[in-house]
mmCIF file of N, CA and C and ligand atoms in Angstrom:
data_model
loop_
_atom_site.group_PDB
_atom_site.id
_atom_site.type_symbol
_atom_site.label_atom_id
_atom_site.label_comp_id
_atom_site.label_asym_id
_atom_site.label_seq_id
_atom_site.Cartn_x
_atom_site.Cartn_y
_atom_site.Cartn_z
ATOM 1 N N UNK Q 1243 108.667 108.946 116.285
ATOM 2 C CA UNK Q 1243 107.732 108.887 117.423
ATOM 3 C C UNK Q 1243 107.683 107.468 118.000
ATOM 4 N N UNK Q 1244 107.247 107.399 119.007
ATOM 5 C CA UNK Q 1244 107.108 106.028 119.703
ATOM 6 C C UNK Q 1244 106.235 105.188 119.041
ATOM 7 N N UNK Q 1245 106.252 103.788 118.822
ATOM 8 C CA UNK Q 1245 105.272 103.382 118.198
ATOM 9 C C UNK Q 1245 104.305 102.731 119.187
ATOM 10 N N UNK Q 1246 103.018 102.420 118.327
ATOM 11 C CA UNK Q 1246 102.064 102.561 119.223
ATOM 12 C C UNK Q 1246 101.277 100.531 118.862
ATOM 13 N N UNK Q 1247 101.636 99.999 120.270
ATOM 14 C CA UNK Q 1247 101.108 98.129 119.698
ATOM 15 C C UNK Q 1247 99.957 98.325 118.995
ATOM 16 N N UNK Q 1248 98.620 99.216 119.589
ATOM 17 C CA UNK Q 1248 97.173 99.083 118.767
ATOM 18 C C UNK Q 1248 97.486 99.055 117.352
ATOM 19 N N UNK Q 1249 97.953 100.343 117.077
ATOM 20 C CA UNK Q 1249 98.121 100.916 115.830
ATOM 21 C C UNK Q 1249 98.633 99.645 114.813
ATOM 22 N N UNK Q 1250 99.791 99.141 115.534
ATOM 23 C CA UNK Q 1250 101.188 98.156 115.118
ATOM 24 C C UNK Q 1250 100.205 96.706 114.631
ATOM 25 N N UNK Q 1251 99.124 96.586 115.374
ATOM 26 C CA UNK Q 1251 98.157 95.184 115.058
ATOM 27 C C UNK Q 1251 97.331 95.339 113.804
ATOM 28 N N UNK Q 1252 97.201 96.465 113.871
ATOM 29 C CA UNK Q 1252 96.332 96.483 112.197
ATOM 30 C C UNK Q 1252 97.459 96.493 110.940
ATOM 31 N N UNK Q 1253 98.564 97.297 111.186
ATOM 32 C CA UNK Q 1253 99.812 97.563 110.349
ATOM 33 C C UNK Q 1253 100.015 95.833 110.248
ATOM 34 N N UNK Q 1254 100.259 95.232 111.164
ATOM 35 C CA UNK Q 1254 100.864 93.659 110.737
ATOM 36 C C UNK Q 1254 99.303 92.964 110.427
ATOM 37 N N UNK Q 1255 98.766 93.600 109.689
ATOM 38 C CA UNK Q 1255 97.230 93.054 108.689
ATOM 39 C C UNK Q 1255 98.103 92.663 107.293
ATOM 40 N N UNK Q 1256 99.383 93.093 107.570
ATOM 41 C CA UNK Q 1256 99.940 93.292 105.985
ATOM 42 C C UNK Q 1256 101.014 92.075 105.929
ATOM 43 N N UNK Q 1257 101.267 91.557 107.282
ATOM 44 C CA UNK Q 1257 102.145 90.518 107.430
ATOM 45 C C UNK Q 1257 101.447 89.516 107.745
ATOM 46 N N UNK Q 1258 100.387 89.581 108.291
ATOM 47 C CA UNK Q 1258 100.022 88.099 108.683
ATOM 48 C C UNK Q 1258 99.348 86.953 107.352
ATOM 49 N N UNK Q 1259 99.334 86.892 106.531
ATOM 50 C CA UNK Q 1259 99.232 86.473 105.379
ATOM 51 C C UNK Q 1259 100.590 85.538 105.039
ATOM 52 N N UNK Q 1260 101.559 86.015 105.596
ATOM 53 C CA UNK Q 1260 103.091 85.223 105.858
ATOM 54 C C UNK Q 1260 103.171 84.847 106.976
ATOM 55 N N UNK Q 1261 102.931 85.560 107.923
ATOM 56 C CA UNK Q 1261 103.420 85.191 109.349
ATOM 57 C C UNK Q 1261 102.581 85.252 110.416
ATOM 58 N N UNK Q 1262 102.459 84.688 111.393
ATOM 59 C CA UNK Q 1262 101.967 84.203 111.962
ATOM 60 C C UNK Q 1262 102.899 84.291 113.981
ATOM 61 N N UNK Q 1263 102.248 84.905 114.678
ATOM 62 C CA UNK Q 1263 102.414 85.731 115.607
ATOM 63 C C UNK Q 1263 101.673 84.835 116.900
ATOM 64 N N UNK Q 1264 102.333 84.867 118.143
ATOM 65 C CA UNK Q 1264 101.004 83.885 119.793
ATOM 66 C C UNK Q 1264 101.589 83.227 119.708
ATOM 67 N N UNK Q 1265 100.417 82.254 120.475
ATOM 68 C CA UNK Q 1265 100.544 81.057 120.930
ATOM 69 C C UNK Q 1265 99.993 79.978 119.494
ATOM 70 N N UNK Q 1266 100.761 79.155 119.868
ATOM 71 C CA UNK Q 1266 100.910 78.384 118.823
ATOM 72 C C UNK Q 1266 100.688 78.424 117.244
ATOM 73 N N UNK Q 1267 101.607 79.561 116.788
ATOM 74 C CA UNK Q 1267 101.868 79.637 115.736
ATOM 75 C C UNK Q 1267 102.731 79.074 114.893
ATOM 76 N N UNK Q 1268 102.663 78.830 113.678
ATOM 77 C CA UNK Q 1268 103.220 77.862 112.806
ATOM 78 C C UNK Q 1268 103.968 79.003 111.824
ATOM 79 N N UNK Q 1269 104.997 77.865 111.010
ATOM 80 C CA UNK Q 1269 105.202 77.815 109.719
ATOM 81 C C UNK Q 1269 104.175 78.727 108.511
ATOM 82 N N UNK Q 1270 104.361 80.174 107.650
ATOM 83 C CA UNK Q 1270 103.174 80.115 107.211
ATOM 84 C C UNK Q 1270 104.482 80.420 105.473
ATOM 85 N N UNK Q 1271 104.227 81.173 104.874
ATOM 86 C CA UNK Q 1271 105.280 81.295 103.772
ATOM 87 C C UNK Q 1271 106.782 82.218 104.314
ATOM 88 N N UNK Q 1272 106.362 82.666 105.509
ATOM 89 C CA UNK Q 1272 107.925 82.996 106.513
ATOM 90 C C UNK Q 1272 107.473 82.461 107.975
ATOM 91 N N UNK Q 1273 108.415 82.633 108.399
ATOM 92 C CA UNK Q 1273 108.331 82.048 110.104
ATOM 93 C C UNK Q 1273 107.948 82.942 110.965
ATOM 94 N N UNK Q 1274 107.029 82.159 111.795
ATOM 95 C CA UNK Q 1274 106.567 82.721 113.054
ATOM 96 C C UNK Q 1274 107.308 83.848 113.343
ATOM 97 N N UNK Q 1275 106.697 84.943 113.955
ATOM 98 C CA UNK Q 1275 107.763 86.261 114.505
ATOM 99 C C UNK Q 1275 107.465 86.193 115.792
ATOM 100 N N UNK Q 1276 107.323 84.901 117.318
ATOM 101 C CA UNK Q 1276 107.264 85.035 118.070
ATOM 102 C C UNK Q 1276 108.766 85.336 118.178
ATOM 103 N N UNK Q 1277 109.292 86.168 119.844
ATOM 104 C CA UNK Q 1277 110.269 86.640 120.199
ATOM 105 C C UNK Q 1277 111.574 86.572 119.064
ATOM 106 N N UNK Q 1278 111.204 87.665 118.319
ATOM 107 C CA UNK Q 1278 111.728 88.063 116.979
ATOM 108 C C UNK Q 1278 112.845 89.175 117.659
ATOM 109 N N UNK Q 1279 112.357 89.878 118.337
ATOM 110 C CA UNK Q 1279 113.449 91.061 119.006
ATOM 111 C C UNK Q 1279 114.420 90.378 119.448
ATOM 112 N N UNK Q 1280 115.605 90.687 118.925
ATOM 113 C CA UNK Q 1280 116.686 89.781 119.235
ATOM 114 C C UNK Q 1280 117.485 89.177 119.032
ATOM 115 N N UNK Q 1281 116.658 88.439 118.174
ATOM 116 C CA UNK Q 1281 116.840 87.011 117.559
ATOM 117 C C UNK Q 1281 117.887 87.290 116.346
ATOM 118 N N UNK Q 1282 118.479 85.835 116.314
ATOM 119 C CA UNK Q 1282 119.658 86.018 115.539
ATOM 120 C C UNK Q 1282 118.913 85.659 113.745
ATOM 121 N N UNK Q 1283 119.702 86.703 112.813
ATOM 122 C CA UNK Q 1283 118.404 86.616 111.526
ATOM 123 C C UNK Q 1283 118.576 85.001 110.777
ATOM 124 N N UNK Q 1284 117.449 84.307 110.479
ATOM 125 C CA UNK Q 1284 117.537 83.239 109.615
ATOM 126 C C UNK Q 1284 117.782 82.217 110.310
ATOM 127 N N UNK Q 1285 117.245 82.008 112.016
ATOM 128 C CA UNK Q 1285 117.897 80.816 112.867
ATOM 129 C C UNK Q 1285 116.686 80.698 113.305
ATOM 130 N N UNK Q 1286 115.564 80.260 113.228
ATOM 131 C CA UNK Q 1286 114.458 79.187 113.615
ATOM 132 C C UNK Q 1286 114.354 78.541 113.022
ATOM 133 N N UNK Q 1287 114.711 77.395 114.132
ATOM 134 C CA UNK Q 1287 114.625 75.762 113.736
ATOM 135 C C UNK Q 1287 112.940 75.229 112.701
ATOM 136 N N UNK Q 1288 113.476 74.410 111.722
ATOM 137 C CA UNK Q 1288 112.013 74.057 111.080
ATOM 138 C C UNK Q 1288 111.943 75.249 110.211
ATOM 139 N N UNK Q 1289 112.276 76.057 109.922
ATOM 140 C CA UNK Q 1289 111.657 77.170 108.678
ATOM 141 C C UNK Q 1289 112.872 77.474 107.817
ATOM 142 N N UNK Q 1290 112.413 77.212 106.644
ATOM 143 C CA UNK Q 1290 113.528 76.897 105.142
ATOM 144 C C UNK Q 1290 113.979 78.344 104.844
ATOM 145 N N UNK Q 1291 115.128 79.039 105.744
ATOM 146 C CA UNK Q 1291 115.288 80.568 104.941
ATOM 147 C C UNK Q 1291 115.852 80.711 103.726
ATOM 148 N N UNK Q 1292 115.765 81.656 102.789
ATOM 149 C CA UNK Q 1292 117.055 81.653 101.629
ATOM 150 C C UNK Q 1292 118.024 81.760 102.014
ATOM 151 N N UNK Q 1293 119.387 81.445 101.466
ATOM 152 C CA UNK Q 1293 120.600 81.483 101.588
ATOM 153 C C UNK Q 1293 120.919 83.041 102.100
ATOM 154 N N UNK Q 1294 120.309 84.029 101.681
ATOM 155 C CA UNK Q 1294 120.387 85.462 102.166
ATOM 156 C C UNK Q 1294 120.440 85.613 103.329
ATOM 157 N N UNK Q 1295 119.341 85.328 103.605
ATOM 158 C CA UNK Q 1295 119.129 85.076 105.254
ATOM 159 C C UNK Q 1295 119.985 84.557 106.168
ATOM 160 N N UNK Q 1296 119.988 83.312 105.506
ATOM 161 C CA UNK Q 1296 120.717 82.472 106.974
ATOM 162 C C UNK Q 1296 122.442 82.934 106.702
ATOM 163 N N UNK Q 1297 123.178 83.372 105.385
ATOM 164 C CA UNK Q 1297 124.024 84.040 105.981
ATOM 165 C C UNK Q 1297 124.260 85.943 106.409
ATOM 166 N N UNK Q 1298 122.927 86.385 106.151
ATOM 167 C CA UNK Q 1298 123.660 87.640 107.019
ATOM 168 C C UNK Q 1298 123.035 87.225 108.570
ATOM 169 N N UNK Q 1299 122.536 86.277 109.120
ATOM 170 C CA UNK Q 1299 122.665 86.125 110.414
ATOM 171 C C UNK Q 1299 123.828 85.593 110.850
ATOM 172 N N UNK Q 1300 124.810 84.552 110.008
ATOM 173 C CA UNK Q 1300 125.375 84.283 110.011
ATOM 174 C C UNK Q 1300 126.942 85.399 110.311
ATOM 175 N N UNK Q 1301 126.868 86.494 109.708
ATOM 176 C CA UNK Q 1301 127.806 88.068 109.498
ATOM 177 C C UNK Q 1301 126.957 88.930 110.446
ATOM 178 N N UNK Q 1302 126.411 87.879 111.641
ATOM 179 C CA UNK Q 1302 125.963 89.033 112.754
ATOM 180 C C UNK Q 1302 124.923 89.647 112.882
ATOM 181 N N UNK Q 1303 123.669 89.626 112.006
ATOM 182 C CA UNK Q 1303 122.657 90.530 111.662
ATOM 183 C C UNK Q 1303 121.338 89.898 113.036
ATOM 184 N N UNK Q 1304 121.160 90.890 113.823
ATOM 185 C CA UNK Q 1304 120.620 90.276 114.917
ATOM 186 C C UNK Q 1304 119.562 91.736 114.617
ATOM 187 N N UNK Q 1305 118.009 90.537 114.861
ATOM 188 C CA UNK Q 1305 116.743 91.774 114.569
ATOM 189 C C UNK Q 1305 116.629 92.532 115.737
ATOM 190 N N UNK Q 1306 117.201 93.611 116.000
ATOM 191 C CA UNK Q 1306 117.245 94.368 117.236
ATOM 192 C C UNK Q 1306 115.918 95.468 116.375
ATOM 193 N N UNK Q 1307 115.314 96.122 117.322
ATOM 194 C CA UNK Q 1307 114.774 97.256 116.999
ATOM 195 C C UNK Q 1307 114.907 98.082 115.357
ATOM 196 N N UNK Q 1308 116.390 98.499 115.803
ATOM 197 C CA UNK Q 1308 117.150 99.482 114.703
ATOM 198 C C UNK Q 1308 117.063 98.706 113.499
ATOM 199 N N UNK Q 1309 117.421 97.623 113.674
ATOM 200 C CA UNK Q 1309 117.931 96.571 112.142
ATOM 201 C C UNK Q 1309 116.174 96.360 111.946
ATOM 202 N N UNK Q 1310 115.497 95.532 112.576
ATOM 203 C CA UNK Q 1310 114.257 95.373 111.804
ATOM 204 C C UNK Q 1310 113.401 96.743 111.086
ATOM 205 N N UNK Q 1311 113.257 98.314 111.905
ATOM 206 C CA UNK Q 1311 113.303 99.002 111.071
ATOM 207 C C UNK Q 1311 113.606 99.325 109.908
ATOM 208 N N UNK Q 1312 115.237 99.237 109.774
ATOM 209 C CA UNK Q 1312 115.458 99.181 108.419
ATOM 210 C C UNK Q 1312 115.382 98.090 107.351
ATOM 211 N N UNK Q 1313 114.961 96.996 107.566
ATOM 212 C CA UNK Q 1313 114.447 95.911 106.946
ATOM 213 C C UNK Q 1313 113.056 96.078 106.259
ATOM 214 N N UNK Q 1314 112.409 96.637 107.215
ATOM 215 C CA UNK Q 1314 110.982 96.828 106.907
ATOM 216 C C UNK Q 1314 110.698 97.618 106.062
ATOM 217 N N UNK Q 1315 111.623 99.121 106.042
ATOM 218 C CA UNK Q 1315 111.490 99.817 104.997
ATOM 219 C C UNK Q 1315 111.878 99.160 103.437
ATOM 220 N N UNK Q 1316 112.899 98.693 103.493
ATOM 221 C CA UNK Q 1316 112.756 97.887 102.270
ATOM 222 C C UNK Q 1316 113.964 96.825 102.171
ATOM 223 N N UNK Q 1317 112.495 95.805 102.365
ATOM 224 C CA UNK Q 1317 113.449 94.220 102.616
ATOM 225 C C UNK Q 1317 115.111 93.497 102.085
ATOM 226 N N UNK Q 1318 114.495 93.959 100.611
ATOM 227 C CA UNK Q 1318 115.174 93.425 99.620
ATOM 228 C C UNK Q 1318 116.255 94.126 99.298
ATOM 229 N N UNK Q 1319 116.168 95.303 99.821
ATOM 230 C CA UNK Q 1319 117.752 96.461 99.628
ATOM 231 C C UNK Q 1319 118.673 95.635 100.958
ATOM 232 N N UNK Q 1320 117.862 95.399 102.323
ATOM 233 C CA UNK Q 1320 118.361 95.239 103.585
ATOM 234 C C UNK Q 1320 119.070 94.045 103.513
ATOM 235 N N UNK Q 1321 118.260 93.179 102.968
ATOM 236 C CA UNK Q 1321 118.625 91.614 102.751
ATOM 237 C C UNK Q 1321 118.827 91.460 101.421
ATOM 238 N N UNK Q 1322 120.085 91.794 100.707
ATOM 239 C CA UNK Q 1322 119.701 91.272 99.548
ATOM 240 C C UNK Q 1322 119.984 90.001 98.997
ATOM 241 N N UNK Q 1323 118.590 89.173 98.408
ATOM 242 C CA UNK Q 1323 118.792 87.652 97.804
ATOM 243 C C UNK Q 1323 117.577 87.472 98.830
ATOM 244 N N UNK Q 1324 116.859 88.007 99.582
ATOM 245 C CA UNK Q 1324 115.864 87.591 100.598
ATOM 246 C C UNK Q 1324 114.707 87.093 99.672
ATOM 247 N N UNK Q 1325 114.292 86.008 100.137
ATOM 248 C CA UNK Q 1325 112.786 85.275 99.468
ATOM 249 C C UNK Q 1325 111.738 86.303 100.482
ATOM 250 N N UNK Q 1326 111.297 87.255 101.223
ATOM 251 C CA UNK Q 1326 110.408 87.702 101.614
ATOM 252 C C UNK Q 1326 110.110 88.631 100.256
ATOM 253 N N UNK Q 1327 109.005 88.369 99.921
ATOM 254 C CA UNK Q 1327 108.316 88.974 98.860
ATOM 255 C C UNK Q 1327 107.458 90.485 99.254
ATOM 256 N N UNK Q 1328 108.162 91.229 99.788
ATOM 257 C CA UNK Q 1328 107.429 91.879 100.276
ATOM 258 C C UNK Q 1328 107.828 93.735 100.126
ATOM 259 N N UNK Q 1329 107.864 94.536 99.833
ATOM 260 C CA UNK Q 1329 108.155 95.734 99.552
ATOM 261 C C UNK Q 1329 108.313 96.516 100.028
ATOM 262 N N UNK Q 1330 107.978 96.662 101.495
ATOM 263 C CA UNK Q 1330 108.354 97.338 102.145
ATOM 264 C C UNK Q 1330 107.560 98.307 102.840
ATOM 265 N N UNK Q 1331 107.167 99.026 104.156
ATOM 266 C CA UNK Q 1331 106.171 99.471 104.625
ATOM 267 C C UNK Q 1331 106.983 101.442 104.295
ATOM 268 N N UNK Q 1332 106.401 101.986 103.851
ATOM 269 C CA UNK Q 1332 106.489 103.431 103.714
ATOM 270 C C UNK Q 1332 106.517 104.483 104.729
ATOM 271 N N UNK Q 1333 105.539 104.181 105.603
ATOM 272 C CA UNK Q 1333 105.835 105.486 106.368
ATOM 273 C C UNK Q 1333 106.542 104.932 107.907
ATOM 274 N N UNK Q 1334 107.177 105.754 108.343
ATOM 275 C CA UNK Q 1334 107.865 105.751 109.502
ATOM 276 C C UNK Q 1334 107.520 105.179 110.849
ATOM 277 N N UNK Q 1335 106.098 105.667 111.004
ATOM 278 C CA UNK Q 1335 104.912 105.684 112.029
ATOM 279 C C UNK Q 1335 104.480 103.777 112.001
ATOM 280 N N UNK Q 1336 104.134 103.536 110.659
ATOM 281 C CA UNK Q 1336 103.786 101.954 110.813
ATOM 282 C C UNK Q 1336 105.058 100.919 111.055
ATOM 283 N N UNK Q 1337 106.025 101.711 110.685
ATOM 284 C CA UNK Q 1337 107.628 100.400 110.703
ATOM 285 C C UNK Q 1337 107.515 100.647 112.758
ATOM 286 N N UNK Q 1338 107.228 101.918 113.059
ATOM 287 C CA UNK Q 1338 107.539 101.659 114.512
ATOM 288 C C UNK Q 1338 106.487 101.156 115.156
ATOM 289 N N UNK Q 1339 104.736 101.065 114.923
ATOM 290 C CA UNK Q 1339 103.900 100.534 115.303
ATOM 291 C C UNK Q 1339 103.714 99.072 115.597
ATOM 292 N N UNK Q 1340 104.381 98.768 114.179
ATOM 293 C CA UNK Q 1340 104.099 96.904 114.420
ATOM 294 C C UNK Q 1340 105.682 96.624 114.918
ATOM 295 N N UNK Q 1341 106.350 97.246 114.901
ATOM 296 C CA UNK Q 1341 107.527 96.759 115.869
ATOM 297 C C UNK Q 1341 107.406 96.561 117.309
ATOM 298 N N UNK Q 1342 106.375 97.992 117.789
ATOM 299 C CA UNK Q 1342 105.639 97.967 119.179
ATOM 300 C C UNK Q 1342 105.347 96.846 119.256
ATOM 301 N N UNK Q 1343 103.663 96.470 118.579
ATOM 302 C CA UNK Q 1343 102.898 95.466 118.685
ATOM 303 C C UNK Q 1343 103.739 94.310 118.455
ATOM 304 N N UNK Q 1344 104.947 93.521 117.418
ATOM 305 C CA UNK Q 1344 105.191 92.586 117.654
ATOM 306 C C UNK Q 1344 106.549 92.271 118.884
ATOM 307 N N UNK Q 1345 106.965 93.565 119.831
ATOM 308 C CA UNK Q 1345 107.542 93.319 120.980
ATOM 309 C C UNK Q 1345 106.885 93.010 121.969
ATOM 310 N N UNK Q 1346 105.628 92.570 121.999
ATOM 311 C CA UNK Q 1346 104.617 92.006 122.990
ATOM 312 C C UNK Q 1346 104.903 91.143 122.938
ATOM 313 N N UNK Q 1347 105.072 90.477 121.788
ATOM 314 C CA UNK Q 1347 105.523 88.874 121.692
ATOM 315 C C UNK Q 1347 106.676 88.263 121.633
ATOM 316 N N UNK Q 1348 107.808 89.140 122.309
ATOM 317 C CA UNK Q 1348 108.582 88.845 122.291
ATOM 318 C C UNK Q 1348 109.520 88.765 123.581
ATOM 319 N N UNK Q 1349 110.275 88.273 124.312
ATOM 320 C CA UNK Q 1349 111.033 88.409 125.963
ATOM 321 C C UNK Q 1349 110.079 86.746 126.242
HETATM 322 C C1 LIG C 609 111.303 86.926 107.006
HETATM 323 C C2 LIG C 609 108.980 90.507 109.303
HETATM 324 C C3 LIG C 609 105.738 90.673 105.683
HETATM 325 C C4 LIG C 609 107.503 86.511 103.981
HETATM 326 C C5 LIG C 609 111.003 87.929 107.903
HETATM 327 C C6 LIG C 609 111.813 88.321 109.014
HETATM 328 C C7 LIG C 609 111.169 89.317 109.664
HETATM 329 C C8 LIG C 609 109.937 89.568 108.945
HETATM 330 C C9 LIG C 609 111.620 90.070 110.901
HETATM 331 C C10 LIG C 609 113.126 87.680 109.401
HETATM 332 C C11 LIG C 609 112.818 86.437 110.219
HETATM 333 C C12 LIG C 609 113.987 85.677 110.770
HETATM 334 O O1 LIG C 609 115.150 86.021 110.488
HETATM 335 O O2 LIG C 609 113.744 84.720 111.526
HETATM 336 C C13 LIG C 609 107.881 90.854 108.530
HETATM 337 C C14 LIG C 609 106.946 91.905 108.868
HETATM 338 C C15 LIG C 609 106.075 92.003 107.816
HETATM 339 C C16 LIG C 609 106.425 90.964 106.864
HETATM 340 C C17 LIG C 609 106.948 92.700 110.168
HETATM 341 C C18 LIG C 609 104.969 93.007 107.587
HETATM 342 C C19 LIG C 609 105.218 94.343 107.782
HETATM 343 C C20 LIG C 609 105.902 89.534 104.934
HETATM 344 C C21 LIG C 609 105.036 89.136 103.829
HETATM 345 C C22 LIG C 609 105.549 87.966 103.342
HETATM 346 C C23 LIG C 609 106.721 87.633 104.138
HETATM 347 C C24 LIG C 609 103.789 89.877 103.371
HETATM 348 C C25 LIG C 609 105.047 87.097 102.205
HETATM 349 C C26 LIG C 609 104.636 87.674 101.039
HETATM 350 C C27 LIG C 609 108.705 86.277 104.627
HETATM 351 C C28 LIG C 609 109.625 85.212 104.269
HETATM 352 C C29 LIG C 609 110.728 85.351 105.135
HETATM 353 C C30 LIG C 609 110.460 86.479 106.005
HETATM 354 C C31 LIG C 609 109.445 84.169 103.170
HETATM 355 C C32 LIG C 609 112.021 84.537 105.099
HETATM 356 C C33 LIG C 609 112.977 85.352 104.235
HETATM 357 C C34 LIG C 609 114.244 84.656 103.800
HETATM 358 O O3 LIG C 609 114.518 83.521 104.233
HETATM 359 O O4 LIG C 609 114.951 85.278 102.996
HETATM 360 N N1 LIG C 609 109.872 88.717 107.870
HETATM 361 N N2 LIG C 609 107.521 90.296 107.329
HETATM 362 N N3 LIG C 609 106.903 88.608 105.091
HETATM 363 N N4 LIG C 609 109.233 87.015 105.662
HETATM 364 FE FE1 LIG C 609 108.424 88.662 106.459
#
């Protein structure tokens, strides 16, 4: 189903504890996800990725829609060697919600 930004802002209740989203957002234990759609994985300047990271951006891994979906479901299968400590969101409905909500912040 389409995801829905409202919905997607409470769902990233579960990320913002790492990350940090707007106007003038920082560094928090992962990097800012301003204009994240897109973006090539493990390449913002100033934020220390694991070696995981910065080379599957390196082998092309660009967070389009499709790819951050499947990341979200479960990080550490997607990326593996990724320092995001994080497990992964379960149902279908929230991976497309906060994808909504964090494509606001992104273009
Ligand atoms: C990396 C999204 C939850 C810590 C990333 C990246 C994305 C992302 C898209 C890749 C960034 C890039 O390549 O520039 C999310 C979303 C979350 C979430 C949408 C919630 C559903 C968390 C949580 C933590 C965390 C809860 C901390 C416990 C990190 C770290 C990285 C990262 C440390 C860098 C990973 C590395 O270098 O291997 N996250 N994240 N994230 N995230 Fe998250």
């Amino acid at each position: 189903a389409e995801g829905d930004p409202a919905a997607g802002e409470k769902v990233y209740k579960k990320c913002k504890v790492c990350h940090m989203v707007g106007e003038g957002a920082k560094n928090r234990v992962g990097p800012p996800l301003n204009d994240i759609i897109g973006r090539q994985a493990g390449t913002l300047g100033g934020f220390n990725y694991s070696p995981a990271m910065k080379k599957a951006g390196e082998e092309g891994l660009v967070w389009t829609e499709e790819a951050m979906a499947e990341y979200l479901e479960a990080p550490r299968k997607y990326v593996k060697g990724t320092k995001m400590a994080f497990p992964g969101l379960k149902k279908e409905q929230e991976i497309a919600d906060v994808i909504a909500y964090l494509k606001q912040f992104s273009e």
